[in-house]
Amino acid sequence: MNLIETPNQLVRQFALEIPCELSAIRDACQRSRVALAGDGLAEDELGHWELMLAEAGNNAVRYAPAGQRHRTVRFEFSVGEEWVEARVVDHTAGFDLPETVELPPPDSENGRGLYLIKALSDESVYFRGRGENHLVLKKRRLTPGTGPAAGTEMLRRKFAEAETTLDLMTEELASAYESLATIFRFSAELADQPKPEEFARKWLGEVGKIAAADWFVLRLTDEGRALKLVACSPELGFPATLLPEPPGQTGGSVEMRAANFRMDVWFDATHPVADNDPLFKLAWQGGGFSHPIVINERMLGVLTMGRYRADEVFQAGQVSIIQTFADFLGIQIRNTQFQQQQLQIRLTARELEIAAEIQRSLLPKQLPEIPGFKLVGHYLSAHQVGGDFYDAFVTQQGGWLLAIADVMGKGVPAAMFAAIFRSQLRAGAERAATPGALLTWLNRSLHDDLDQVEMFITAQLVYLNSDRRSFQMASAGHPPLLLAAGDGRVQAVEDSGLPLGIMPDTIYTERTVALPPGANLLLFTDGLTEARGREGKLLWIGPLEKCLAQAAKSGSPVEATKSALIALVAAHQEGVSPGDDQTFLLLAENRPHSRIT
Amino acid sequence: MRTEKNGAVLLITDFLMLTSDNSRAFKDYAFGALGPEHKIVEVDLAAVRTVDSNGLGALIFLHKALSPSGGRVRLLNPPPAIAEMFQLLQLDKIFEIVQR
């Protein structure tokens, strides 16, 4: 049945069936484009269709579970004079296609596929079914097409579809009353039964009687995807665990096939269970079916019901009762799991707080005393756990190492990499004579781990030699540092290199800069320059330079300069919460004539 | 795929699509050619017929890796359909799009 019944004389229908592989999707999109071009679609329309099909097809491949990858992805087209409709058939767990899709933030690398589908199609609906799902896309043609008159054939097809639907509805209605009555009774009972498993054991026997089944077996999945026996007819004895079959392998037990393919698997004299199937002793000469219990895309378990005689098949109404009860049971189990998850979320929130504590503990509790200078740091996390980090310590060469870094991403993974970076920084500082050599070593050491999760770290290292009044600086994709002199002049010192984790063999170099009298040195992360006000305007580097120049010229104490910088950023944000961590290290030369403010 | 280096500009050109098929290869190729002197990466889209959301992800990754050090990505000569997609996704706010 077409998505929307509109006057649309059908020109032709065609379909492509393709392996569940990304390269096959690309090929199918191009073949579809050629086919639609043959139907007279304009170039712009062809581009839109190709893109929509690519996004839908990529999703069909990317989210197909391992056990379903042997099944094909299907593109079906109905080309009419006014409309084109495409149906992409996938075998994923399915998803809920929202009415509207929000555009992700501009710098997000993902999340635009569905937006494109919604934006380029005139109508889109996603139908989830057992075993397969249909994404139906419809788009009005820019110029009406023409083709062979197929009206009679279309009417015949629609009539046949309607007749089948009516048959199914009649059968469904017959069983609906009984199903509902049963569920109401179960619901009343459930209120006194806190554990769904106990509830299931008690009532499956009852459902078996209603559906005239001789036996039942209920297994629920555990974390390892094994199906664990929860309930069965009282006289049966089964192994408690049926291990999952290897991904992609067909065959196996009927229960595992139902679980892997997420569809009912029937067995009878024509399709007997294998002699090594755990159900063989029950089902070897009878019939029945295994029904997967799937709620909100989650595979919860499999209910199997059967009869000892193969010639006594379940009627549609009985099947409906069993399926309905199984799904109802699934909802109860899911609700219980949801309550447990809520508890877990609260526990996770607590864990995040602990992780945030760890993150704060990575920052030095006390910065080193540098003769003739004063060093202060500032860290403001945008989330519970951030990816910014700074450190300062004495090097083996007798100088001082100042380090600042920003791990791409936020949350626990970013904090974990910040922790790893800290330990590697301190380990590497003992062997590297220059900041460039240290960055080169850090990159080699961290590259594989960062690359695996497609993350990177920007970092800046400064080796300070206070005796010689100079410093060496090396940078891995980090913003420049600011150096202000006592006369108020400011320079942005940069030495660009790729962020850590991008290329394994990057060699980092350093540059040496003299410290002018009354020097103020500011190392910062881009959370400062990219702080946004209410209308989204960025702070940029200019106001920081001005603030630092003023502080250096007036000889402000370092704590006062720190407060001024924090106030500057806060004023720009106009009360808007920071979108990124804000971190800086500020070094200021002590001056005998410093004003106390 | 081919690169040309001209001072602070790295040009990536000669490719026909940027999709799930080659987005990872594109990233590796771009970063392999990128040197510390490069402040601007120009991606020539003149010959590109298809860009999908994975290809966009690769361009955004490049943008994110460059921007902390003041670098940026400039997209050259996108065909009308691709330029329209960048507008639709509001990516013209983070990429400089130039017709030459």
XYZ file of C-alpha atoms in Angstrom:
697
model
C 0.000 0.000 0.000
C 1.371 3.416 -0.871
C 2.099 5.872 1.912
C -0.427 8.450 0.905
C -3.267 7.923 -1.511
C -3.139 10.856 -3.841
C -4.114 11.096 -7.475
C -0.932 9.736 -8.986
C -1.107 7.686 -12.112
C 1.507 4.977 -11.690
C 4.121 5.017 -14.418
C 6.158 2.053 -13.275
C 7.556 0.171 -10.305
C 10.993 -1.301 -9.876
C 13.173 -2.624 -7.086
C 16.835 -3.213 -6.294
C 18.023 -5.882 -3.892
C 21.530 -5.397 -2.594
C 23.934 -6.967 -0.104
C 24.129 -5.382 3.330
C 27.405 -3.516 2.568
C 28.206 0.194 2.332
C 29.863 -0.140 -1.078
C 26.752 -1.860 -2.433
C 24.608 1.026 -1.188
C 26.723 3.520 -3.112
C 26.352 1.422 -6.263
C 22.585 1.041 -5.729
C 22.154 4.802 -5.281
C 23.851 5.414 -8.601
C 21.761 2.731 -10.324
C 18.603 4.239 -8.818
C 19.639 7.650 -10.083
C 20.081 6.302 -13.602
C 16.729 4.505 -13.443
C 14.905 7.593 -12.166
C 16.595 9.720 -14.823
C 14.991 7.370 -17.325
C 11.629 8.279 -15.826
C 12.272 11.905 -16.640
C 13.232 13.301 -13.210
C 15.172 16.562 -13.300
C 18.846 16.772 -12.304
C 18.066 18.488 -8.960
C 15.535 15.822 -8.068
C 17.983 13.066 -8.938
C 20.568 14.597 -6.597
C 18.052 14.753 -3.755
C 16.935 11.170 -4.298
C 20.518 9.924 -4.458
C 21.354 11.636 -1.182
C 18.198 10.435 0.607
C 18.770 6.863 -0.556
C 22.441 7.018 0.472
C 21.551 8.184 3.989
C 18.744 5.626 4.366
C 20.854 2.838 2.868
C 23.888 3.656 5.010
C 21.703 3.460 8.120
C 20.246 0.147 6.943
C 23.784 -1.267 6.728
C 25.369 0.453 9.705
C 22.702 -0.548 12.195
C 22.039 -4.064 10.915
C 22.900 -6.499 13.715
C 25.547 -9.100 12.911
C 22.941 -11.844 12.713
C 21.041 -9.979 10.002
C 23.884 -8.942 7.730
C 23.369 -11.885 5.442
C 19.993 -10.417 4.503
C 19.655 -7.983 1.659
C 18.651 -4.327 1.774
C 15.846 -3.532 -0.656
C 15.044 -0.320 -2.494
C 11.520 -0.365 -3.975
C 10.292 2.447 -6.185
C 6.847 3.493 -7.325
C 7.190 6.207 -9.931
C 4.010 8.098 -10.648
C 3.157 11.047 -12.808
C 3.007 13.396 -9.823
C 5.009 11.633 -7.129
C 7.897 9.275 -6.599
C 7.796 6.951 -3.632
C 10.768 4.892 -2.443
C 10.676 2.243 0.211
C 13.949 1.222 1.877
C 13.591 -2.141 3.585
C 16.054 -2.793 6.380
C 16.603 -5.545 8.932
C 17.839 -3.424 11.791
C 16.261 -3.232 15.211
C 14.444 -0.175 13.891
C 14.026 3.244 15.433
C 11.399 5.898 16.029
C 11.480 8.460 13.240
C 10.504 11.737 14.891
C 8.043 14.119 13.262
C 10.757 16.752 13.080
C 14.510 16.279 13.317
C 16.622 18.965 14.949
C 19.808 20.058 13.242
C 22.829 19.096 15.379
C 25.310 21.801 16.493
C 27.458 23.026 13.565
C 30.631 21.351 14.830
C 29.007 17.973 15.452
C 30.377 15.323 13.093
C 27.227 13.187 13.180
C 23.451 13.437 13.209
C 22.675 14.996 9.819
C 21.458 11.922 7.929
C 17.894 11.939 9.248
C 17.746 15.712 8.966
C 18.627 15.450 5.274
C 16.021 12.742 4.704
C 13.347 14.840 6.384
C 14.376 18.042 4.646
C 14.639 16.613 1.130
C 11.519 14.430 1.131
C 7.967 15.746 1.135
C 6.790 12.927 3.357
C 8.624 10.247 5.285
C 7.320 7.480 7.500
C 9.094 4.605 9.178
C 7.184 1.379 9.697
C 8.683 -1.073 12.158
C 7.787 -4.674 11.698
C 8.837 -8.040 12.955
C 11.899 -9.038 10.989
C 11.996 -6.021 8.689
C 11.289 -2.313 8.704
C 10.230 0.019 5.910
C 11.328 3.616 5.520
C 8.917 5.157 3.039
C 9.989 8.373 1.350
C 7.768 10.379 -0.919
C 8.600 13.384 -3.015
C 6.511 15.367 -5.478
C 8.001 15.555 -8.964
C 9.070 18.943 -10.268
C 7.627 18.140 -13.669
C 4.863 15.566 -14.098
C 5.983 12.374 -15.807
C 4.191 10.266 -18.346
C 4.159 6.552 -18.931
C 2.107 3.585 -19.927
C -1.429 3.576 -18.549
C -1.253 1.194 -15.637
C -4.399 2.320 -13.837
C -6.258 -0.984 -14.140
C -3.307 -2.956 -12.869
C -2.890 -0.557 -9.960
C -6.579 -0.858 -9.018
C -6.343 -4.643 -9.109
C -3.322 -4.553 -6.851
C -4.959 -2.220 -4.378
C -8.104 -4.320 -4.316
C -6.069 -7.448 -3.516
C -4.228 -5.579 -0.756
C -7.501 -4.344 0.730
C -9.001 -7.843 0.693
C -6.001 -9.294 2.501
C -6.153 -6.500 5.056
C -9.859 -7.135 5.696
C -9.222 -10.850 6.272
C -6.499 -10.071 8.751
C -8.648 -7.518 10.569
C -11.545 -9.970 10.953
C -9.265 -12.577 12.426
C -7.628 -9.994 14.658
C -10.994 -8.802 16.010
C -12.019 -12.331 16.881
C -9.049 -12.775 19.153
C -8.840 -9.219 20.425
C -11.608 -9.553 23.003
C -10.096 -12.666 24.523
C -6.602 -11.123 24.534
C -7.800 -7.947 26.220
C -9.807 -9.803 28.845
C -6.769 -11.964 29.635
C -4.478 -8.975 29.893
C -6.857 -7.149 32.244
C -6.854 -10.154 34.542
C -3.072 -10.359 34.351
C -2.716 -6.653 35.083
C -4.773 -6.959 38.249
C -2.582 -9.853 39.336
C 0.617 -8.065 38.436
C -0.008 -5.339 40.998
C 0.674 -7.920 43.728
C 3.603 -9.557 41.942
C 6.735 -7.486 42.074
C 8.924 -9.743 39.916
C 7.838 -10.215 36.271
C 9.630 -13.577 36.115
C 7.462 -14.968 38.919
C 4.405 -13.461 37.301
C 5.391 -15.086 33.991
C 5.823 -18.542 35.539
C 2.367 -18.364 37.067
C 0.462 -17.083 34.071
C 2.101 -18.768 31.089
C 0.302 -21.956 32.045
C -2.941 -20.002 31.919
C -2.145 -18.566 28.481
C -1.231 -22.057 27.326
C -4.721 -23.244 28.281
C -6.418 -20.330 26.477
C -4.356 -20.947 23.341
C -4.693 -24.736 23.677
C -0.909 -25.214 23.810
C 0.590 -28.412 25.234
C 3.804 -26.869 26.416
C 5.719 -23.594 26.709
C 9.285 -22.437 27.280
C 10.227 -18.867 28.202
C 13.803 -17.697 28.052
C 15.046 -14.175 28.725
C 18.321 -12.688 27.516
C 21.113 -11.901 29.893
C 23.833 -9.313 29.327
C 25.853 -11.745 27.223
C 22.926 -12.329 24.856
C 22.525 -15.905 26.038
C 18.939 -17.029 26.431
C 18.390 -18.134 30.001
C 15.528 -20.351 30.969
C 12.999 -18.529 33.129
C 9.902 -20.679 32.938
C 8.663 -23.840 31.249
C 5.870 -26.350 31.545
C 6.330 -27.951 34.964
C 7.355 -31.400 33.772
C 10.071 -30.220 31.375
C 13.765 -30.146 32.039
C 16.127 -28.031 29.925
C 19.680 -26.731 30.020
C 19.547 -23.399 31.780
C 21.543 -21.578 29.126
C 21.461 -21.771 25.395
C 24.537 -20.025 24.038
C 24.101 -17.560 21.191
C 25.173 -18.742 17.808
C 28.075 -16.979 16.114
C 27.108 -13.730 14.373
C 25.923 -14.169 10.827
C 25.478 -17.901 11.082
C 22.084 -19.098 10.051
C 20.514 -22.241 11.400
C 20.882 -23.072 15.058
C 18.009 -23.616 17.437
C 14.573 -22.234 16.647
C 14.737 -20.007 19.722
C 18.058 -18.473 18.733
C 16.819 -17.907 15.189
C 13.762 -16.107 16.563
C 16.035 -13.993 18.777
C 18.612 -13.225 16.074
C 16.177 -12.508 13.268
C 13.583 -10.903 15.551
C 10.750 -12.727 13.886
C 8.494 -15.676 14.664
C 10.053 -19.018 13.769
C 7.619 -21.843 13.143
C 8.318 -25.551 13.304
C 6.155 -28.466 12.202
C 6.416 -31.675 10.196
C 7.557 -29.719 7.135
C 10.077 -27.622 9.066
C 11.131 -29.922 11.913
C 13.468 -28.882 14.700
C 16.990 -30.267 14.439
C 17.840 -33.291 16.567
C 20.389 -31.235 18.509
C 17.875 -28.489 19.276
C 17.099 -28.179 23.018
C 13.412 -28.313 22.091
C 13.786 -31.530 20.096
C 12.317 -33.843 22.745
C 9.203 -31.685 22.867
C 8.825 -30.720 19.265
C 10.233 -33.599 17.236
C 6.838 -34.675 15.993
C 4.675 -31.700 16.915
C 4.427 -28.069 15.899
C 4.522 -24.572 17.307
C 6.485 -21.359 17.118
C 9.080 -19.248 18.917
C 8.134 -15.603 19.350
C 10.805 -12.954 20.082
C 9.918 -10.477 22.807
C 11.204 -7.114 21.621
C 10.297 -3.868 23.336
C 11.726 -0.502 22.315
C 14.329 -2.124 20.068
C 15.582 -4.307 22.896
C 15.573 -8.053 22.585
C 14.218 -9.285 25.906
C 13.650 -12.971 25.300
C 11.810 -15.678 23.415
C 8.534 -17.383 24.240
C 7.928 -20.746 22.575
C 4.596 -22.529 22.624
C 3.873 -25.860 21.004
C 1.618 -28.844 20.553
C 2.557 -32.498 20.527
C 0.592 -33.282 17.370
C 1.806 -31.774 14.133
C -1.641 -31.812 12.540
C -3.107 -29.578 15.286
C -1.805 -26.217 14.207
C -2.435 -23.015 16.101
C -5.234 -20.868 14.693
C -4.579 -17.199 13.952
C -6.554 -16.056 17.004
C -4.565 -18.357 19.308
C -1.333 -17.123 17.790
C -2.499 -13.578 18.391
C -3.206 -14.310 22.068
C 0.242 -15.835 22.561
C 1.974 -12.964 20.753
C -0.041 -10.339 22.614
C 0.663 -11.880 25.983
C 4.361 -12.255 25.151
C 4.566 -8.589 24.162
C 2.608 -7.552 27.260
C 4.983 -9.604 29.369
C 7.853 -7.855 27.583
C 6.447 -4.464 28.570
C 6.262 -5.527 32.219
C 9.834 -6.802 32.107
C 10.974 -3.636 30.352
C 9.243 -1.460 32.956
C 11.013 -3.308 35.726
C 14.307 -2.949 33.881
C 13.533 0.747 33.366
C 13.128 1.207 37.097
C 16.442 -0.546 37.603
C 18.005 1.685 34.940
C 16.712 4.783 36.713
C 18.476 3.567 39.793
C 21.566 2.963 37.674
C 21.342 6.501 36.252
C 21.379 7.894 39.772
C 24.378 5.721 40.545
C 26.077 6.853 37.323
C 25.467 10.487 38.230
C 27.243 9.786 41.489
C 30.070 8.099 39.587
C 30.343 11.194 37.380
C 30.644 13.349 40.454
C 33.449 11.095 41.631
C 35.055 11.278 38.167
C 34.803 15.074 38.347
C 36.592 14.908 41.699
C 39.323 12.852 40.043
C 39.499 15.404 37.222
C 39.930 18.227 39.725
C 42.527 16.181 41.563
C 44.600 15.996 38.362
C 45.135 19.711 38.574
C 48.057 20.633 40.788
C 46.909 21.541 44.293
C 49.749 23.970 44.575
C 51.668 25.486 41.735
C 55.456 25.626 42.110
C 57.244 28.681 43.417
C 59.313 30.166 40.617
C 61.909 32.677 41.842
C 61.067 36.137 40.613
C 57.660 35.079 39.257
C 54.217 34.180 40.436
C 52.142 31.457 38.738
C 48.373 30.928 39.045
C 45.915 28.622 37.271
C 42.192 28.650 36.561
C 39.884 25.812 35.522
C 36.134 26.029 34.933
C 34.431 22.886 33.671
C 31.523 23.292 31.256
C 30.189 19.852 32.131
C 30.453 17.608 35.124
C 33.689 16.194 33.783
C 35.730 18.097 31.224
C 38.768 17.560 29.061
C 40.909 20.593 29.910
C 44.026 20.203 31.947
C 47.032 22.168 33.151
C 50.163 21.350 35.097
C 53.449 22.945 36.136
C 56.534 21.394 37.706
C 60.317 21.523 37.881
C 62.160 19.704 35.095
C 65.296 17.636 35.505
C 67.213 20.315 33.640
C 66.370 22.726 36.437
C 63.826 24.740 34.496
C 60.070 24.822 34.830
C 57.546 23.084 32.647
C 54.168 24.763 32.131
C 51.621 22.629 30.296
C 48.075 23.192 29.125
C 45.930 20.789 27.102
C 42.406 20.339 25.768
C 41.068 16.876 25.012
C 38.516 16.910 22.185
C 35.155 15.898 23.628
C 33.707 16.077 27.096
C 32.567 13.763 29.833
C 34.257 10.708 31.216
C 36.247 9.736 28.057
C 37.796 13.213 27.863
C 38.630 13.156 31.584
C 40.211 9.735 31.186
C 42.467 10.971 28.401
C 43.314 14.047 30.491
C 44.405 11.662 33.266
C 46.487 9.581 30.862
C 47.997 12.743 29.394
C 49.007 13.939 32.860
C 50.807 10.723 33.777
C 52.504 10.523 30.367
C 53.515 14.179 30.568
C 55.253 13.675 33.873
C 56.888 10.436 32.699
C 58.024 11.952 29.402
C 59.358 15.158 30.951
C 62.163 13.138 32.553
C 63.555 12.066 29.189
C 62.805 14.973 26.831
C 65.187 17.911 26.800
C 62.910 20.241 24.852
C 59.155 20.816 24.703
C 59.108 19.790 21.039
C 60.772 16.468 21.841
C 58.313 15.934 24.688
C 55.312 16.560 22.392
C 56.792 14.194 19.787
C 57.119 11.503 22.458
C 53.631 12.158 23.854
C 52.090 11.925 20.376
C 53.775 8.582 19.667
C 52.737 7.293 23.041
C 49.075 8.381 22.837
C 48.389 8.137 19.103
C 47.001 4.600 18.876
C 44.606 5.013 21.802
C 43.350 8.393 20.548
C 43.051 7.225 16.950
C 40.998 4.216 17.980
C 38.273 6.456 19.407
C 38.792 9.273 16.858
C 39.758 11.798 19.518
C 42.662 14.207 19.684
C 44.358 16.498 22.183
C 45.619 20.011 21.622
C 48.487 20.892 23.946
C 51.026 23.605 24.571
C 54.248 23.175 26.540
C 56.513 25.903 27.839
C 60.003 25.273 29.269
C 60.802 28.321 31.357
C 64.380 29.276 32.155
C 63.970 32.093 34.639
C 67.727 32.607 35.026
C 68.212 33.264 31.335
C 64.941 35.172 31.157
C 63.640 33.118 28.243
C 61.323 30.246 27.447
C 60.937 27.553 24.820
C 57.433 26.861 23.523
C 55.985 24.007 21.453
C 52.401 23.530 20.405
C 50.234 20.674 19.183
C 47.346 22.420 17.451
C 46.784 24.661 20.481
C 45.846 28.364 20.463
C 48.824 30.757 20.711
C 49.990 31.958 24.113
C 50.018 35.648 24.952
C 53.138 37.441 26.158
C 52.746 40.976 27.516
C 55.693 43.216 28.414
C 55.827 45.772 31.206
C 55.538 48.551 28.625
C 52.119 47.213 27.566
C 53.153 45.557 24.301
C 51.551 42.157 23.662
C 52.493 39.416 21.234
C 50.733 36.159 20.394
C 53.391 33.459 20.338
C 52.508 30.433 18.262
C 54.274 27.422 16.894
C 51.783 25.273 15.115
C 51.811 21.504 14.872
C 49.047 18.966 14.465
C 47.035 18.022 17.550
C 48.203 14.873 19.332
C 46.599 11.708 18.010
C 46.256 12.734 14.357
C 49.439 11.396 12.748
C 51.769 9.000 14.589
C 55.075 10.297 13.206
C 54.608 14.038 13.655
C 57.819 15.780 14.750
C 57.219 18.813 16.932
C 59.704 21.668 17.123
C 59.946 24.592 19.512
C 60.815 28.235 19.398
C 62.726 30.265 21.948
C 61.390 33.620 23.125
C 63.021 36.176 25.441
C 61.101 37.328 28.490
C 60.766 41.115 28.489
C 60.884 43.065 31.763
C 57.609 42.884 33.658
C 56.484 39.889 31.566
C 52.998 38.411 31.850
C 52.522 35.049 30.116
C 49.073 33.584 29.467
C 48.498 29.988 28.320
C 44.828 29.277 27.669
C 42.359 26.903 26.015
C 39.927 27.912 23.296
C 37.070 27.873 25.817
C 38.165 31.443 26.661
C 38.366 32.872 23.143
C 35.240 30.994 22.069
C 33.116 32.067 25.042
C 29.771 33.188 23.650
C 27.405 35.952 24.667
C 23.611 35.829 24.448
C 23.592 36.404 20.710
C 26.310 33.864 20.079
C 29.103 36.398 19.537
C 32.565 34.997 20.315
C 34.964 36.776 22.662
C 38.049 36.111 20.452
C 41.605 36.959 21.490
C 41.526 40.776 21.344
C 39.934 41.468 24.756
C 42.348 38.979 26.389
C 45.329 40.815 24.858
C 43.975 44.150 26.062
C 43.370 42.868 29.583
C 46.840 41.324 29.795
C 48.542 44.444 28.400
C 46.799 46.601 30.966
C 47.833 44.252 33.790
C 51.472 44.103 32.639
C 51.708 47.860 32.253
C 50.218 48.622 35.639
C 52.120 45.807 37.343
C 48.950 44.265 38.738
C 49.445 41.387 41.160
C 48.874 38.075 39.382
C 45.760 37.234 41.434
C 44.182 40.521 40.408
C 44.941 39.810 36.737
C 43.435 36.352 37.114
C 40.250 37.851 38.568
C 40.144 40.438 35.784
C 40.393 37.724 33.108
C 37.626 35.655 34.729
C 35.435 38.747 35.047
C 36.114 39.692 31.419
C 34.908 36.307 30.139
C 31.923 36.233 32.501
C 30.832 39.723 31.427
C 31.002 38.691 27.768
C 28.890 35.598 28.448
C 26.096 37.715 29.954
C 25.018 34.875 32.205
C 25.128 32.219 29.468
C 26.646 28.954 30.710
C 29.999 28.196 29.080
C 29.821 25.689 26.226
C 33.403 24.571 26.718
C 35.869 24.277 29.580
C 37.713 27.489 30.344
C 41.252 27.031 31.525
C 44.356 29.187 31.771
C 47.769 29.386 33.360
C 49.070 32.864 34.116
C 52.702 33.667 34.908
C 53.656 37.174 35.988
C 57.018 38.586 36.909
C 57.224 40.050 40.376
C 57.828 43.762 40.269
C 58.986 45.739 43.255
C 56.606 48.554 42.412
C 53.540 46.272 41.967
C 50.421 47.944 43.197
C 48.431 46.098 45.788
C 44.777 46.094 44.787
C 43.022 12.608 -4.720
C 45.858 15.123 -5.023
C 47.272 17.972 -2.950
C 48.960 21.237 -3.825
C 50.893 23.272 -1.298
C 51.198 27.007 -1.585
C 52.610 28.757 1.493
C 50.057 28.622 4.257
C 47.469 27.000 1.990
C 47.030 23.276 1.437
C 44.721 22.409 -1.457
C 43.045 19.006 -1.665
C 41.605 18.305 -5.080
C 40.811 15.639 -7.676
C 38.200 13.468 -6.062
C 34.703 12.642 -7.196
C 32.833 11.939 -4.000
C 33.043 12.303 -0.238
C 30.871 9.599 1.267
C 30.891 6.702 3.693
C 33.091 4.895 1.144
C 36.045 7.252 1.391
C 35.536 9.639 4.333
C 38.125 7.856 6.513
C 40.616 7.735 3.621
C 40.014 11.448 3.034
C 40.835 12.253 6.665
C 44.023 10.184 6.597
C 45.060 11.729 3.289
C 44.400 15.300 4.471
C 46.282 14.957 7.745
C 49.115 13.107 5.990
C 49.677 16.122 3.763
C 49.114 18.787 6.397
C 52.196 20.613 7.634
C 52.686 23.071 10.503
C 52.897 25.926 7.987
C 49.376 25.294 6.694
C 46.769 27.621 8.132
C 44.125 27.117 5.478
C 43.000 23.834 3.972
C 41.167 24.362 0.704
C 38.979 21.481 -0.412
C 38.177 21.662 -4.096
C 34.662 20.314 -4.586
C 34.324 21.310 -8.260
C 34.473 17.728 -9.512
C 32.634 16.209 -6.554
C 29.253 14.764 -7.415
C 28.141 13.398 -4.026
C 28.734 14.325 -0.408
C 26.825 12.425 2.274
C 26.610 12.905 6.032
C 29.753 10.798 6.588
C 31.658 13.018 4.165
C 30.388 16.071 6.031
C 31.632 14.457 9.257
C 35.143 14.194 7.771
C 35.146 17.893 6.793
C 33.936 18.903 10.251
C 36.604 16.744 11.917
C 39.220 18.556 9.822
C 37.719 21.912 10.809
C 37.754 20.981 14.511
C 41.357 19.793 14.390
C 42.511 23.009 12.709
C 40.470 25.664 14.455
C 42.152 25.664 17.926
C 45.400 26.813 16.305
C 43.632 29.400 14.169
C 43.434 27.257 11.011
C 40.339 26.906 8.871
C 38.801 24.895 6.067
C 37.734 26.621 2.859
C 35.454 24.854 0.383
C 36.028 25.739 -3.251
C 33.543 25.660 -6.103
C 30.914 23.289 -4.743
C 28.359 22.369 -7.427
C 24.963 24.010 -6.811
C 23.363 20.890 -5.291
C 26.194 20.477 -2.776
C 26.290 24.203 -1.966
C 22.545 24.001 -1.349
C 23.084 21.102 1.059
C 25.685 23.082 3.050
C 23.179 25.919 3.330
C 20.378 23.563 4.302
C 22.526 22.142 7.097
C 23.730 25.618 8.081
C 27.314 24.508 7.576
C 28.040 27.673 5.631
C 28.407 29.185 9.121
C 31.534 27.197 9.909
C 33.012 26.708 6.432
C 34.097 29.486 4.131
C 32.534 28.634 0.762
C 34.165 30.260 -2.232
C 33.351 30.188 -5.949
C 36.372 30.963 -8.130
